[in-house]
Structure formats: structure tokens, C-alpha cells
mmCIF file of C-alpha atoms in Angstrom:
data_model
loop_
_atom_site.group_PDB
_atom_site.id
_atom_site.type_symbol
_atom_site.label_atom_id
_atom_site.label_comp_id
_atom_site.label_asym_id
_atom_site.label_seq_id
_atom_site.Cartn_x
_atom_site.Cartn_y
_atom_site.Cartn_z
ATOM 1 C CA UNK A 189 77.234 -33.637 28.575
ATOM 2 C CA UNK A 190 77.472 -30.523 26.339
ATOM 3 C CA UNK A 191 74.635 -28.008 26.168
ATOM 4 C CA UNK A 192 72.911 -27.552 22.838
ATOM 5 C CA UNK A 193 72.549 -23.846 22.077
ATOM 6 C CA UNK A 194 72.036 -23.610 18.338
ATOM 7 C CA UNK A 195 68.487 -24.912 17.900
ATOM 8 C CA UNK A 196 65.180 -24.058 19.557
ATOM 9 C CA UNK A 197 63.808 -26.985 21.502
ATOM 10 C CA UNK A 198 60.646 -27.794 23.366
ATOM 11 C CA UNK A 199 61.230 -29.198 26.847
ATOM 12 C CA UNK A 200 59.536 -32.464 27.721
ATOM 13 C CA UNK A 201 57.797 -33.212 30.986
ATOM 14 C CA UNK A 202 57.357 -36.922 31.541
ATOM 15 C CA UNK A 203 53.860 -38.136 32.339
ATOM 16 C CA UNK A 204 55.368 -40.100 35.230
ATOM 17 C CA UNK A 205 58.901 -40.610 36.506
ATOM 18 C CA UNK A 206 58.501 -43.389 39.019
ATOM 19 C CA UNK A 207 59.134 -46.367 36.767
ATOM 20 C CA UNK A 208 56.815 -48.976 35.328
ATOM 21 C CA UNK A 209 55.064 -49.597 38.635
ATOM 22 C CA UNK A 210 53.751 -46.039 38.832
ATOM 23 C CA UNK A 211 50.142 -45.525 39.871
ATOM 24 C CA UNK A 212 47.821 -43.840 37.367
ATOM 25 C CA UNK A 213 44.123 -43.071 37.160
ATOM 26 C CA UNK A 214 43.248 -46.148 35.143
ATOM 27 C CA UNK A 215 40.896 -48.543 36.991
ATOM 28 C CA UNK A 216 42.390 -51.698 38.433
ATOM 29 C CA UNK A 217 40.315 -54.780 37.727
ATOM 30 C CA UNK A 218 40.218 -55.948 41.321
ATOM 31 C CA UNK A 219 40.981 -59.390 42.798
ATOM 32 C CA UNK A 220 43.054 -61.853 40.789
ATOM 33 C CA UNK A 221 40.308 -63.950 39.188
ATOM 34 C CA UNK A 222 41.359 -63.871 35.553
ATOM 35 C CA UNK A 223 42.111 -67.580 35.409
ATOM 36 C CA UNK A 224 38.411 -68.239 34.930
ATOM 37 C CA UNK A 225 35.925 -67.108 32.309
ATOM 38 C CA UNK A 226 34.568 -63.780 33.413
ATOM 39 C CA UNK A 227 33.105 -60.499 32.184
ATOM 40 C CA UNK A 228 34.552 -57.333 33.659
ATOM 41 C CA UNK A 229 33.194 -53.821 33.200
ATOM 42 C CA UNK A 230 35.737 -50.993 33.474
ATOM 43 C CA UNK A 231 34.110 -47.658 32.705
ATOM 44 C CA UNK A 232 32.519 -48.002 29.270
ATOM 45 C CA UNK A 233 34.645 -51.063 28.460
ATOM 46 C CA UNK A 234 33.426 -54.654 28.762
ATOM 47 C CA UNK A 235 36.173 -57.270 28.894
ATOM 48 C CA UNK A 236 35.435 -60.980 28.550
ATOM 49 C CA UNK A 237 38.131 -63.478 29.544
ATOM 50 C CA UNK A 238 37.964 -67.126 28.545
ATOM 51 C CA UNK A 239 40.250 -70.149 28.601
ATOM 52 C CA UNK A 240 41.322 -71.505 25.200
ATOM 53 C CA UNK A 241 43.226 -74.585 24.058
ATOM 54 C CA UNK A 242 46.880 -74.714 22.998
ATOM 55 C CA UNK A 243 45.704 -75.381 19.453
ATOM 56 C CA UNK A 244 43.541 -72.235 19.468
ATOM 57 C CA UNK A 245 46.455 -70.211 20.836
ATOM 58 C CA UNK A 246 48.893 -71.540 18.223
ATOM 59 C CA UNK A 247 46.454 -70.807 15.393
ATOM 60 C CA UNK A 248 46.046 -67.163 16.459
ATOM 61 C CA UNK A 249 48.721 -65.411 14.408
ATOM 62 C CA UNK A 250 49.773 -62.000 15.705
ATOM 63 C CA UNK A 251 47.959 -59.302 13.728
ATOM 64 C CA UNK A 252 49.069 -56.473 16.021
ATOM 65 C CA UNK A 253 51.932 -54.048 15.413
ATOM 66 C CA UNK A 254 54.988 -53.461 17.578
ATOM 67 C CA UNK A 255 57.976 -51.117 17.337
ATOM 68 C CA UNK A 256 61.353 -52.543 16.226
ATOM 69 C CA UNK A 257 63.778 -54.252 18.617
ATOM 70 C CA UNK A 258 65.511 -51.813 21.038
ATOM 71 C CA UNK A 259 68.698 -53.914 20.796
ATOM 72 C CA UNK A 260 69.138 -52.518 17.274
ATOM 73 C CA UNK A 261 68.964 -48.842 18.239
ATOM 74 C CA UNK A 262 71.699 -47.772 15.791
ATOM 75 C CA UNK A 263 69.710 -49.297 12.931
ATOM 76 C CA UNK A 264 66.492 -47.761 14.263
ATOM 77 C CA UNK A 265 68.042 -44.277 14.381
ATOM 78 C CA UNK A 266 69.529 -44.662 10.912
ATOM 79 C CA UNK A 267 66.187 -45.773 9.469
ATOM 80 C CA UNK A 268 64.324 -42.835 11.064
ATOM 81 C CA UNK A 269 67.063 -40.186 10.676
ATOM 82 C CA UNK A 270 64.626 -37.729 9.077
ATOM 83 C CA UNK A 271 62.560 -37.896 12.275
ATOM 84 C CA UNK A 272 65.007 -38.387 15.155
ATOM 85 C CA UNK A 273 68.725 -37.905 15.720
ATOM 86 C CA UNK A 274 71.061 -38.231 18.719
ATOM 87 C CA UNK A 275 73.749 -35.693 19.642
ATOM 88 C CA UNK A 276 75.878 -35.922 22.810
ATOM 89 C CA UNK A 277 73.433 -38.542 24.190
ATOM 90 C CA UNK A 278 70.464 -36.209 23.632
ATOM 91 C CA UNK A 279 67.597 -37.335 21.398
ATOM 92 C CA UNK A 280 66.285 -34.603 19.081
ATOM 93 C CA UNK A 281 62.813 -35.343 17.721
ATOM 94 C CA UNK A 282 61.252 -33.313 14.912
ATOM 95 C CA UNK A 283 57.565 -32.703 15.606
ATOM 96 C CA UNK A 284 54.749 -32.102 13.163
ATOM 97 C CA UNK A 285 54.450 -28.533 14.480
ATOM 98 C CA UNK A 286 57.983 -27.754 13.337
ATOM 99 C CA UNK A 287 59.326 -27.664 16.912
ATOM 100 C CA UNK A 288 62.109 -29.933 18.134
ATOM 101 C CA UNK A 289 61.606 -31.981 21.296
ATOM 102 C CA UNK A 290 64.519 -33.228 23.380
ATOM 103 C CA UNK A 291 64.812 -36.346 25.491
ATOM 104 C CA UNK A 292 67.717 -36.953 27.870
ATOM 105 C CA UNK A 293 68.619 -39.302 30.699
ATOM 106 C CA UNK A 294 66.575 -38.225 33.702
ATOM 107 C CA UNK A 295 67.442 -38.513 37.378
ATOM 108 C CA UNK A 296 64.436 -39.606 39.416
ATOM 109 C CA UNK A 297 65.909 -39.138 42.884
ATOM 110 C CA UNK A 298 68.193 -36.055 43.132
ATOM 111 C CA UNK A 299 69.934 -37.615 46.150
ATOM 112 C CA UNK A 300 70.783 -40.921 44.422
ATOM 113 C CA UNK A 301 72.999 -40.820 41.328
ATOM 114 C CA UNK A 302 72.040 -44.397 40.385
ATOM 115 C CA UNK A 303 68.307 -43.635 40.407
ATOM 116 C CA UNK A 304 67.973 -42.555 36.769
ATOM 117 C CA UNK A 305 65.943 -43.511 33.742
ATOM 118 C CA UNK A 306 67.778 -44.141 30.466
ATOM 119 C CA UNK A 307 66.082 -44.322 27.078
ATOM 120 C CA UNK A 308 66.581 -46.512 24.014
ATOM 121 C CA UNK A 309 64.864 -45.591 20.753
ATOM 122 C CA UNK A 310 62.798 -48.347 19.143
ATOM 123 C CA UNK A 311 60.821 -46.668 16.360
ATOM 124 C CA UNK A 312 57.333 -45.798 15.164
ATOM 125 C CA UNK A 313 54.326 -47.826 16.190
ATOM 126 C CA UNK A 314 52.445 -48.750 13.025
ATOM 127 C CA UNK A 315 50.975 -45.829 11.121
ATOM 128 C CA UNK A 316 49.958 -43.775 14.156
ATOM 129 C CA UNK A 317 51.836 -40.563 15.126
ATOM 130 C CA UNK A 318 53.710 -42.115 18.049
ATOM 131 C CA UNK A 319 57.251 -43.390 18.607
ATOM 132 C CA UNK A 320 58.364 -45.871 21.273
ATOM 133 C CA UNK A 321 61.300 -45.836 23.707
ATOM 134 C CA UNK A 322 62.447 -48.533 26.092
ATOM 135 C CA UNK A 323 63.015 -47.037 29.571
ATOM 136 C CA UNK A 324 65.657 -48.602 31.812
ATOM 137 C CA UNK A 325 65.565 -47.904 35.543
ATOM 138 C CA UNK A 326 67.946 -49.030 38.295
ATOM 139 C CA UNK A 327 66.195 -52.353 38.922
ATOM 140 C CA UNK A 328 63.438 -52.458 36.322
ATOM 141 C CA UNK A 329 62.382 -51.313 32.873
ATOM 142 C CA UNK A 330 59.266 -50.215 31.014
ATOM 143 C CA UNK A 331 58.212 -48.463 27.816
ATOM 144 C CA UNK A 332 57.248 -44.956 26.809
ATOM 145 C CA UNK A 333 55.402 -43.533 23.802
ATOM 146 C CA UNK A 334 55.797 -39.993 22.482
ATOM 147 C CA UNK A 335 53.273 -38.170 20.310
ATOM 148 C CA UNK A 336 54.909 -36.769 17.169
ATOM 149 C CA UNK A 337 52.415 -33.914 16.888
ATOM 150 C CA UNK A 338 52.677 -32.527 20.419
ATOM 151 C CA UNK A 339 55.825 -34.061 21.956
ATOM 152 C CA UNK A 340 53.816 -35.311 24.940
ATOM 153 C CA UNK A 341 55.176 -38.496 26.484
ATOM 154 C CA UNK A 342 53.299 -41.415 28.025
ATOM 155 C CA UNK A 343 55.648 -43.565 30.134
ATOM 156 C CA UNK A 344 53.069 -45.856 31.719
ATOM 157 C CA UNK A 345 53.576 -49.133 29.836
ATOM 158 C CA UNK A 346 54.659 -52.188 31.846
ATOM 159 C CA UNK A 347 55.523 -54.199 28.735
ATOM 160 C CA UNK A 348 56.116 -53.505 25.070
ATOM 161 C CA UNK A 349 53.105 -51.610 23.656
ATOM 162 C CA UNK A 350 51.316 -53.455 20.865
ATOM 163 C CA UNK A 351 48.895 -51.688 18.534
ATOM 164 C CA UNK A 352 45.619 -53.369 17.594
ATOM 165 C CA UNK A 353 45.021 -54.150 13.882
ATOM 166 C CA UNK A 354 42.409 -51.377 13.618
ATOM 167 C CA UNK A 355 44.733 -48.814 15.226
ATOM 168 C CA UNK A 356 42.303 -48.034 18.061
ATOM 169 C CA UNK A 357 43.832 -49.755 21.116
ATOM 170 C CA UNK A 358 47.248 -50.433 22.633
ATOM 171 C CA UNK A 359 47.810 -53.530 24.769
ATOM 172 C CA UNK A 360 50.716 -54.085 27.142
ATOM 173 C CA UNK A 361 51.657 -57.126 29.231
ATOM 174 C CA UNK A 362 54.549 -58.062 31.490
ATOM 175 C CA UNK A 363 55.640 -61.290 33.196
ATOM 176 C CA UNK A 364 57.520 -61.222 36.507
ATOM 177 C CA UNK A 365 56.657 -64.072 38.832
ATOM 178 C CA UNK A 366 60.182 -64.375 40.239
ATOM 179 C CA UNK A 367 62.068 -61.136 40.933
ATOM 180 C CA UNK A 368 59.150 -58.862 41.789
ATOM 181 C CA UNK A 369 60.932 -55.833 40.275
ATOM 182 C CA UNK A 370 58.367 -55.432 37.480
ATOM 183 C CA UNK A 371 54.562 -55.256 37.475
ATOM 184 C CA UNK A 372 53.174 -58.675 36.557
ATOM 185 C CA UNK A 373 49.996 -58.136 34.583
ATOM 186 C CA UNK A 374 47.966 -56.693 31.714
ATOM 187 C CA UNK A 375 47.063 -53.170 30.531
ATOM 188 C CA UNK A 376 44.737 -51.785 27.871
ATOM 189 C CA UNK A 377 44.682 -48.252 26.422
ATOM 190 C CA UNK A 378 42.602 -46.425 23.815
ATOM 191 C CA UNK A 379 44.021 -44.001 21.250
ATOM 192 C CA UNK A 380 42.007 -40.785 21.253
ATOM 193 C CA UNK A 381 43.405 -38.129 18.926
ATOM 194 C CA UNK A 382 46.838 -37.159 20.226
ATOM 195 C CA UNK A 383 46.155 -38.772 23.607
ATOM 196 C CA UNK A 384 46.564 -42.314 24.975
ATOM 197 C CA UNK A 385 43.723 -42.991 27.396
ATOM 198 C CA UNK A 386 44.224 -45.705 30.062
ATOM 199 C CA UNK A 387 41.210 -48.039 30.162
ATOM 200 C CA UNK A 388 42.231 -50.656 32.719
ATOM 201 C CA UNK A 389 45.158 -52.513 34.203
ATOM 202 C CA UNK A 390 45.401 -55.791 36.072
ATOM 203 C CA UNK A 391 48.288 -56.881 38.289
ATOM 204 C CA UNK A 392 48.334 -60.655 38.776
ATOM 205 C CA UNK A 393 49.605 -62.861 41.598
ATOM 206 C CA UNK A 394 48.655 -66.426 40.614
ATOM 207 C CA UNK A 395 50.130 -66.448 37.095
ATOM 208 C CA UNK A 396 51.893 -64.210 34.610
ATOM 209 C CA UNK A 397 51.064 -63.389 30.949
ATOM 210 C CA UNK A 398 53.507 -64.267 28.153
ATOM 211 C CA UNK A 399 53.427 -64.344 24.339
ATOM 212 C CA UNK A 400 50.495 -61.904 24.151
ATOM 213 C CA UNK A 401 49.195 -61.225 20.634
ATOM 214 C CA UNK A 402 46.301 -59.495 18.894
ATOM 215 C CA UNK A 403 44.355 -62.277 17.147
ATOM 216 C CA UNK A 404 42.096 -59.609 15.627
ATOM 217 C CA UNK A 405 40.905 -56.086 16.472
ATOM 218 C CA UNK A 406 38.723 -57.333 19.349
ATOM 219 C CA UNK A 407 40.633 -60.259 20.858
ATOM 220 C CA UNK A 408 44.014 -60.801 22.519
ATOM 221 C CA UNK A 409 45.466 -64.261 23.138
ATOM 222 C CA UNK A 410 48.182 -64.987 25.678
ATOM 223 C CA UNK A 411 49.762 -67.777 27.726
ATOM 224 C CA UNK A 412 49.202 -67.973 31.487
ATOM 225 C CA UNK A 413 52.418 -69.197 33.135
ATOM 226 C CA UNK A 414 52.801 -70.290 36.754
ATOM 227 C CA UNK A 415 56.126 -71.440 38.244
ATOM 228 C CA UNK A 416 56.031 -75.167 39.107
ATOM 229 C CA UNK A 417 55.397 -78.543 37.514
ATOM 230 C CA UNK A 418 57.961 -80.994 36.120
ATOM 231 C CA UNK A 419 59.211 -78.512 33.485
ATOM 232 C CA UNK A 420 59.385 -75.535 35.828
ATOM 233 C CA UNK A 421 56.287 -73.833 34.391
ATOM 234 C CA UNK A 422 52.601 -74.716 34.313
ATOM 235 C CA UNK A 423 51.130 -73.184 31.153
ATOM 236 C CA UNK A 424 47.500 -72.487 30.273
ATOM 237 C CA UNK A 425 46.060 -70.264 27.549
ATOM 238 C CA UNK A 426 43.434 -67.550 27.551
ATOM 239 C CA UNK A 427 41.768 -64.963 25.364
ATOM 240 C CA UNK A 428 40.495 -61.461 26.180
ATOM 241 C CA UNK A 429 37.520 -60.355 24.101
ATOM 242 C CA UNK A 430 36.722 -56.637 23.891
ATOM 243 C CA UNK A 431 33.029 -55.892 23.604
#
């Protein structure tokens, strides 16, 4: 890879480099009891979980916002060319401060050439000053957000980050009941200025979340899938209500 010498850049330090299973300071919600109606308090947050019917789930159209598909990176870069470009496999991101941030493939373990994280640009997340990258590791993947004002990165998302309709929260979920390479669970974050504040996370063992969606600014609907049954999956439905 060629060095870039002609432009001033701001180096990036990743928030975490251990992959999507990294430990952070956000509170874990404790034992796996989310299959039942419950109220959980995590810091100042109250989270109410309830079972819903298939009809209620189907009627809850997704009102959240997600970044574009990472499989269309060339289109994503072309669309956002005034914001981000790629040169010799290096992403160059223009920040609100006038600085340029760089993002390159990063080796996690200096002794293992295969232990790297590679990035794929997805795009902006709604109208907030953040862009999203898919992060691919040796045996797993996750997602990272970068602040366009400061260049700070937040690579702590197990699944694709989804912005709430009011622009105040980001929800992330991931299903992995088979391979065990990915965290299987739910995460919630709050946007606070240029920061993304972890509120809580919940790794699950009895079922995995799929098809998560913001029904409105205070509720998230998702399917609860468990391997088994005549069709290979037992499916129930639930809703998280933020107080």
C-alpha cells in the first residue's frame, strides 16, 4: 500500500479492536429472561419487554433509519463522494472541522497476519452526523460508526445500527444461535452530542432476535427465533418499550 504524503490527515484510534464481542462499560441485563414480560432498569433507563402476536408484529412497519447496503459500496462511495473517497484502499473522510480522517485495514494481532479488520463503507445514518462501516474480522463481523465532526469511531455494534425515528437512540441486534462466532443479542445506545453512549446490552442463550424494527420512537419489535420444530425454527414475537 502506498503512503499518502500530500494531504494533512488526522489519525484514527478505534474505540475497540477486538471485534463485535468486545467488552464495554455498558451494563449487561443479567440472566436470560427476556422471553417473558418484564421491566428492567439499567441506569436511568427503564425497559419493558412484552410478548406480542404475529399480527401485531406484521402491522409494525419499520420507522427507523439504517445506512445503505454494504454490498453496494461502489454506489455508496459515488453517492457520498463529496464526503468520503478511497485511494489505494485508504478511506479519506472530510470532517466538519476541515480536517481529513483516514481509515485503513487494521491488524489486531501483530503476530497473526490473518487477524485483521477490514472495512466496507455503507453511508450516513439518517440526518445525524455519523457514517456507518461494516467491519469484517477473521471469523466474525460487526459495525462501526464514525462522527463526522470529530472523526471519533465507535466500533461496538453487534448488528447493523438502526436510528430511532426521533433521532435519539440507536438499536442493534444480532442472531447467531448456530456458529457462536457472533454475539447473539440486543443493544441500545443514546446519542448525546458527538458521542454515542451505551445504555445496555443483552446476550441471549435461549433464542435469537431477528427482523428488529422501530415501530415508533419508544418501541422496538422483533422476532424471537429458536432452532427446532418441524420447520427448523420456533418463532415468537416481542416488543421492547422504552420508558
